Each structure stands twice: as structure tokens, then as C-alpha cells.
Amino acid sequence: MSKKDSKDSNNSKGRKKVTTLTFRQKKEKGEIITMLTAYDYPTALAVDEAGIDAILVGDSLGMVVLGYENTLPVTMQDMLHHCRAVSRGAKYALLIGDMPFMSFQVSVEQAVGNAGRFLQEAGMDAVKLEGGRERAGAARAIVETGIPVMGHLGLTPQSVNQLGGFRSQGRSALAAKRLLEDALILEEAGVFSIVLEAVPVRIAEMISQRLQVPTIGIGAGIGCDGQVLVTHDLVGQFDRFTPKFVKQYANIHAEMLAAFTTFKDEVEKKKFPGDEHSYHMKDEQWLVLLGELGESESA
Ligand code: KIV
């Protein structure tokens, strides 16, 4: 099977590129939207081939790939580098680049400029930014430039220091009302979708019902219009901690550990590489070489 055939196989057959319009149509038809994160080419290939609607190159990159404590150190350079790799691997999914901390907060001009780089330099179709009413101006300006924006409310990891840790949001009546207002403000600013992270099920459901644009939940229950998970959590590749809302569908960390341990053992015992993993030279050429060197077979 050629590389191209493999990219076009299984769930990719007959698929059309997912757009922001597809998002809206899916909500109207009551069809659930699926989204996963990816930060590299092979993961993007697999996520795309599985038929997932959207790939988020999340700034969770900072924690699950780069090993930072939180997402704050992630830069535009980091994001663009990983977005490029993902865009080379995905053909059908809507590609969303996550705007990192300090890339959209300083000024609206800076926000528009940086959003543009995701599309112009890194093959993304849209951007995501965290925050509610305080970011509506930036979101509106980016949308007016022709760049689709996804909002992100609830637990917004870039505000981890303000929130007092990675904790669920919108649990009091007042906080929930503010969350709903923020969602409506972002919708009015023109976002095509909103991620709701770590908010109570009934609040996420209420927001989803009151918005025209689809909500994508992560730790927000079944009432959202779609679901997203961080892929490293889903496949068990991030061992440091697992949030309550994650379902682990595989244990890649354990698989990797077993493979690396077996490799070490086989190399140390000279069981690897075997004959089948080695290249060979014809006897005739071997004898010519020995002749050239003035050596004999027994030497
Ligand atoms: O960075 C990220 O992966 C995200 C998701 C958790 C939605 O923002």
C-alpha cells in the first residue's frame, strides 16, 4: 500500500474536508462533533484516519510533550512548529491552532497578527483562544480579519494562577451565570464554537442549548454538542496525572516501557540485531575485498 493509499484508507474514504460550516450543520442536525489534540505528524495521520472531525494543536503541548508544569511557557514558535507538523499529516479534519499565553492578551493588533501566523505559516484553518468577555474584542477583531475563532471557557489553563489551580469552574449560581453570559458574548463576537472545560454537566447543557454555535466539552458532561480530549491522556501516554474527566482508552506508556525494556535486554544479550535485520555481502565480493587488503579468509 502506498503512503497516499494509506492516508486515504478506512474512515477517510469519501470524506470531505471538515469546515466551520460542518460544525454548525452538525449542531443543527443533532450530530455529535469529535475533536482530539495532536502535536506531531504521525498522531495527526492516525487522528485524521480515524475520522475525527477536528484536530486541536493545543497548548497542552507544553505539559504533555514539552514537560512543563503548566501551559504558560509555551511560545508562538513552539506552537507554529508543531502546527506545521500536524498540518502535513491531516487532510480532512478541521485544524485549529491554540493561541499561547501572551500571544493575544497584550493588544488586539498583536492578537490579529499572531492569529494570522497560524494560517499563513502553519497550515491551520482556525485558532482557539481562552477567555470570556475580556477577550471578546480580540476574538471579534480576528473574526473580522476572516480567521475563524474557537472560544474556551470554564477551566482556562492559561489563568491557572488566577484560578488557584486546575479546578472545575461555574459551580456556584453566580459563577454559572457569568459563564453563560461569557458564552453569549463570545457568540456575539463571532466565534464558530466554544470549548467548555471542567464545568458542571447541567451548566454545560444549558449553555449548549442557548447557543447557536456548537459547544465542545472536556469534563463538561454529555450535554455538549461535541467532545474533546487531550490525546496523550486518552492513550495513556502522559503519566504525571490524569484528570477525573479523562477516559483512558489505551496504555501507551506501559507499551513503550515494555518495548524499551525488551530492547535493552535483547541488545545486552546479543539477541538483537538478528540475521533478518542485517545486510549481507556476496562471498565473491568479500573475497575480492580480502584480496585487495592482502588478507586471506582465515586471517
Ligand atoms: O490545550 C488544549 O489541549 C486544550 C484542550 C484541553 C481543549 O485547550
Coordinates of C-alpha atoms and ligand atoms in Angstrom, one line a residue:
M1 CA 0.0 0.0 0.0
S2 CA 1.5 3.4 -1.0
K3 CA 1.7 6.2 1.5
K4 CA -1.1 8.0 -0.4
D5 CA -3.3 4.9 -0.3
S6 CA -2.7 4.5 3.4
K7 CA -3.7 8.2 4.0
D8 CA -6.9 7.6 2.0
S9 CA -7.9 4.4 3.7
N10 CA -10.7 3.3 6.1
N11 CA -12.6 6.1 7.6
S12 CA -11.1 8.6 5.2
K13 CA -13.0 7.0 2.2
G14 CA -15.3 9.6 0.6
R15 CA -14.7 12.1 3.3
K16 CA -14.8 15.8 2.7
K17 CA -12.7 18.4 4.4
V18 CA -14.4 19.5 7.7
T19 CA -15.0 23.2 7.8
T20 CA -16.5 25.6 10.4
L21 CA -19.7 25.3 8.4
T22 CA -19.7 21.5 9.0
F23 CA -19.6 22.3 12.8
R24 CA -22.7 24.5 12.5
Q25 CA -24.5 21.9 10.3
K26 CA -23.7 19.1 12.7
K27 CA -25.2 21.0 15.6
E28 CA -28.3 21.7 13.5
K29 CA -28.7 18.0 12.7
G30 CA -28.0 17.0 16.3
E31 CA -24.9 15.1 15.2
I32 CA -22.0 15.0 17.8
I33 CA -18.7 16.6 16.9
T34 CA -15.5 14.9 17.8
M35 CA -12.2 16.6 18.4
L36 CA -8.7 15.4 19.6
T37 CA -5.4 17.1 20.1
A38 CA -2.3 16.3 18.1
Y39 CA 1.1 17.8 18.2
D40 CA 3.0 15.8 15.6
Y41 CA 2.7 14.2 12.1
P42 CA 2.1 10.5 13.0
T43 CA -0.6 11.4 15.5
A44 CA -2.3 13.7 13.1
L45 CA -2.3 10.9 10.5
A46 CA -4.0 8.5 12.9
V47 CA -6.5 11.0 14.3
D48 CA -7.4 12.0 10.7
E49 CA -7.7 8.4 9.5
A50 CA -10.0 7.6 12.5
G51 CA -12.4 10.2 11.1
I52 CA -12.2 12.7 13.9
D53 CA -13.8 16.0 12.9
A54 CA -11.3 18.4 14.2
I55 CA -7.7 18.4 15.4
L56 CA -6.7 20.9 18.1
V57 CA -2.9 21.7 18.3
G58 CA -3.5 22.6 21.9
D59 CA -1.0 24.5 24.1
S60 CA -1.4 21.4 26.3
L61 CA 1.7 20.6 24.2
G62 CA 3.6 22.4 26.9
M63 CA 2.6 19.8 29.5
V64 CA 2.3 16.5 27.7
V65 CA 5.1 16.9 25.1
L66 CA 7.5 19.5 26.4
G67 CA 7.3 18.6 30.1
Y68 CA 6.4 22.0 31.6
E69 CA 4.4 22.2 34.8
N70 CA 1.7 24.2 33.0
T71 CA 0.9 25.8 29.6
L72 CA 2.3 29.3 30.4
P73 CA 5.9 28.8 29.0
V74 CA 4.6 27.8 25.5
T75 CA 5.6 30.2 22.8
M76 CA 4.3 31.1 19.3
Q77 CA 7.4 29.4 17.9
D78 CA 6.6 26.2 19.8
M79 CA 3.0 26.3 18.5
L80 CA 3.9 27.1 14.9
H81 CA 6.5 24.3 14.8
H82 CA 4.0 21.7 16.0
C83 CA 1.1 23.1 13.9
R84 CA 3.2 22.6 10.7
A85 CA 3.9 19.0 11.5
V86 CA 0.2 18.3 12.2
S87 CA -0.9 20.1 9.0
R88 CA 1.4 17.8 7.0
G89 CA -0.4 14.7 8.5
A90 CA -4.0 15.7 8.4
K91 CA -6.1 16.0 5.2
Y92 CA -9.7 16.1 6.3
A93 CA -10.0 17.3 9.9
L94 CA -10.6 21.0 10.7
L95 CA -7.2 22.2 12.0
I96 CA -7.3 24.5 15.0
G97 CA -4.2 26.2 16.4
D98 CA -4.3 27.2 20.1
M99 CA -3.1 30.7 20.8
P100 CA -0.5 30.5 23.6
F101 CA -0.2 32.7 26.7
M102 CA 0.7 36.4 25.9
S103 CA 0.1 36.0 22.1
F104 CA -3.3 37.6 22.2
Q105 CA -3.7 39.4 25.6
V106 CA -1.4 42.5 25.1
S107 CA -3.3 44.2 22.3
V108 CA -5.9 43.4 19.7
E109 CA -3.4 44.2 16.9
Q110 CA -1.0 41.6 18.4
A111 CA -3.8 39.1 18.6
V112 CA -4.8 39.6 15.0
G113 CA -1.2 39.4 13.8
N114 CA -0.4 36.2 15.7
A115 CA -3.7 34.6 14.7
G116 CA -2.8 35.2 11.1
R117 CA 0.5 33.4 11.5
F118 CA -1.3 30.2 12.4
L119 CA -3.0 30.2 9.0
Q120 CA -0.2 31.8 6.9
E121 CA 2.8 30.0 8.3
A122 CA 1.5 26.8 9.8
G123 CA -1.4 25.4 7.7
M124 CA -4.2 25.9 10.4
D125 CA -7.8 26.6 9.4
A126 CA -8.8 28.4 12.6
V127 CA -7.5 29.5 16.0
K128 CA -8.6 29.0 19.6
L129 CA -8.2 31.5 22.4
E130 CA -9.0 31.3 26.1
G131 CA -11.2 33.7 28.0
G132 CA -14.7 35.3 28.1
R133 CA -15.8 39.0 27.9
E134 CA -12.3 40.3 28.5
R135 CA -11.2 38.6 25.2
A136 CA -14.3 39.4 23.1
G137 CA -12.6 42.4 21.5
A138 CA -9.6 40.2 20.3
A139 CA -12.0 37.4 19.2
R140 CA -14.1 39.9 17.2
A141 CA -11.1 41.5 15.5
I142 CA -9.7 38.2 14.5
V143 CA -13.0 37.0 13.1
E144 CA -13.4 40.3 11.2
T145 CA -10.0 39.5 9.5
G146 CA -11.6 36.3 8.2
I147 CA -10.0 33.9 10.6
P148 CA -12.4 31.5 12.4
V149 CA -12.1 31.6 16.2
M150 CA -13.0 29.0 18.7
G151 CA -13.6 30.2 22.3
H152 CA -12.6 28.4 25.5
L153 CA -14.4 28.9 28.8
G154 CA -14.5 27.3 32.3
L155 CA -11.2 26.0 33.4
T156 CA -8.8 28.0 31.2
P157 CA -5.4 26.7 32.0
Q158 CA -3.6 29.9 31.0
S159 CA -5.3 31.5 34.0
V160 CA -4.2 28.7 36.4
N161 CA -2.6 31.2 38.8
Q162 CA -5.7 33.3 38.9
L163 CA -8.0 30.3 39.3
G164 CA -5.9 28.9 42.1
G165 CA -5.1 25.6 40.3
F166 CA -6.6 23.2 37.8
R167 CA -10.1 23.2 39.3
S168 CA -13.6 22.9 37.9
Q169 CA -15.5 26.2 37.3
G170 CA -19.0 27.6 37.3
R171 CA -20.2 25.6 40.3
S172 CA -21.9 28.5 42.1
A173 CA -25.1 30.1 40.7
L174 CA -23.2 33.4 40.2
A175 CA -20.2 31.8 38.5
A176 CA -22.5 29.8 36.3
K177 CA -24.5 33.0 35.3
R178 CA -21.2 34.7 34.4
L179 CA -20.1 31.6 32.3
L180 CA -23.4 31.7 30.4
E181 CA -23.0 35.5 29.8
D182 CA -19.5 35.0 28.6
A183 CA -20.6 32.3 26.2
L184 CA -23.3 34.6 24.7
I185 CA -20.8 37.5 24.5
L186 CA -18.3 35.3 22.6
E187 CA -21.0 34.0 20.3
E188 CA -22.0 37.6 19.6
A189 CA -18.3 38.4 18.8
G190 CA -18.5 35.8 16.1
V191 CA -16.8 32.6 17.4
F192 CA -17.8 29.5 15.5
S193 CA -17.6 27.2 18.5
I194 CA -16.7 27.2 22.2
V195 CA -14.8 24.7 24.3
L196 CA -16.3 24.3 27.8
E197 CA -13.7 22.8 30.2
A198 CA -14.4 21.3 33.7
V199 CA -17.9 22.8 34.2
P200 CA -20.9 21.2 35.8
V201 CA -23.0 19.0 33.4
R202 CA -26.2 21.0 33.8
I203 CA -24.5 24.3 33.2
A204 CA -22.7 23.0 30.0
E205 CA -26.1 21.6 28.8
M206 CA -27.8 24.9 29.5
I207 CA -25.1 26.9 27.6
S208 CA -25.2 24.4 24.7
Q209 CA -29.0 24.8 24.4
R210 CA -28.8 28.6 24.4
L211 CA -26.1 29.0 21.8
Q212 CA -26.4 28.7 18.1
V213 CA -22.8 27.7 17.8
P214 CA -21.7 24.3 19.0
T215 CA -20.0 23.7 22.3
I216 CA -17.2 21.2 22.6
G217 CA -16.9 19.7 26.1
I218 CA -14.0 18.4 28.1
G219 CA -15.0 17.5 31.6
A220 CA -18.4 19.1 30.9
G221 CA -20.7 16.1 30.5
I222 CA -22.8 14.6 27.8
G223 CA -25.0 17.7 27.1
C224 CA -22.4 19.4 24.9
D225 CA -22.5 19.4 21.1
G226 CA -19.1 17.7 20.9
Q227 CA -16.3 16.2 22.9
V228 CA -12.6 16.7 23.0
L229 CA -9.8 15.0 25.0
V230 CA -6.0 15.5 25.1
T231 CA -4.8 12.6 23.1
H232 CA -1.9 11.8 25.4
D233 CA -4.4 11.4 28.2
L234 CA -6.7 9.2 26.1
V235 CA -4.0 6.8 25.0
G236 CA -2.3 6.8 28.4
Q237 CA 0.9 8.4 27.2
F238 CA 1.0 11.1 29.9
D239 CA 1.8 9.6 33.2
R240 CA 2.2 12.6 35.6
F241 CA -1.5 12.9 36.4
T242 CA -4.9 12.1 34.8
P243 CA -7.8 14.5 35.3
K244 CA -11.1 13.0 36.6
F245 CA -12.8 13.6 33.2
V246 CA -10.3 11.6 31.2
K247 CA -11.2 8.1 29.9
Q248 CA -8.1 6.2 29.1
Y249 CA -8.6 4.0 26.1
A250 CA -5.1 2.6 25.9
N251 CA -1.9 2.4 27.9
I252 CA 0.8 3.5 25.5
H253 CA 3.2 4.4 28.3
A254 CA 3.1 0.8 29.5
E255 CA 3.5 -0.5 26.0
M256 CA 6.5 1.8 25.4
L257 CA 8.1 0.8 28.7
A258 CA 7.7 -2.9 27.8
A259 CA 9.2 -2.4 24.4
F260 CA 12.2 -0.3 25.6
T261 CA 13.0 -2.8 28.4
T262 CA 12.8 -5.8 26.0
F263 CA 15.1 -3.9 23.5
K264 CA 17.7 -3.2 26.3
D265 CA 17.6 -6.9 27.3
E266 CA 17.9 -8.2 23.8
V267 CA 20.8 -5.9 22.9
E268 CA 22.7 -6.7 26.1
K269 CA 22.2 -10.5 25.4
K270 CA 23.2 -10.0 21.7
K271 CA 19.8 -11.4 20.6
F272 CA 19.3 -8.2 18.5
P273 CA 20.0 -7.4 15.7
G274 CA 19.2 -10.8 14.2
D275 CA 20.3 -12.0 10.7
E276 CA 16.9 -10.8 9.3
H277 CA 17.7 -7.2 10.5
S278 CA 21.2 -7.2 8.9
Y279 CA 22.6 -6.5 5.4
H280 CA 24.8 -9.1 3.7
M281 CA 27.7 -9.1 1.2
K282 CA 28.1 -11.7 -1.5
D283 CA 31.1 -14.2 -0.9
E284 CA 32.6 -13.2 -4.2
Q285 CA 32.8 -9.5 -3.2
W286 CA 34.1 -10.5 0.2
L287 CA 36.9 -12.4 -1.3
V288 CA 37.8 -9.5 -3.7
L289 CA 38.0 -7.2 -0.6
L290 CA 40.3 -9.6 1.2
G291 CA 42.5 -9.8 -1.9
E292 CA 42.6 -6.0 -2.1
L293 CA 43.7 -5.9 1.5
G294 CA 46.2 -8.7 1.0
E295 CA 44.5 -10.9 3.6
S296 CA 43.2 -14.4 3.4
E297 CA 39.9 -15.9 4.6
S298 CA 41.4 -17.4 7.7
A299 CA 43.2 -14.1 8.7
Ligands
KIV1 O1 -4.6 22.9 25.0 C1 -5.5 22.0 24.9 O2 -5.3 20.8 24.7 C2 -6.9 22.5 25.2 C3 -7.9 21.4 25.3 C4 -7.9 20.9 26.7 C5 -9.3 21.9 25.0 O3 -7.2 23.6 25.3

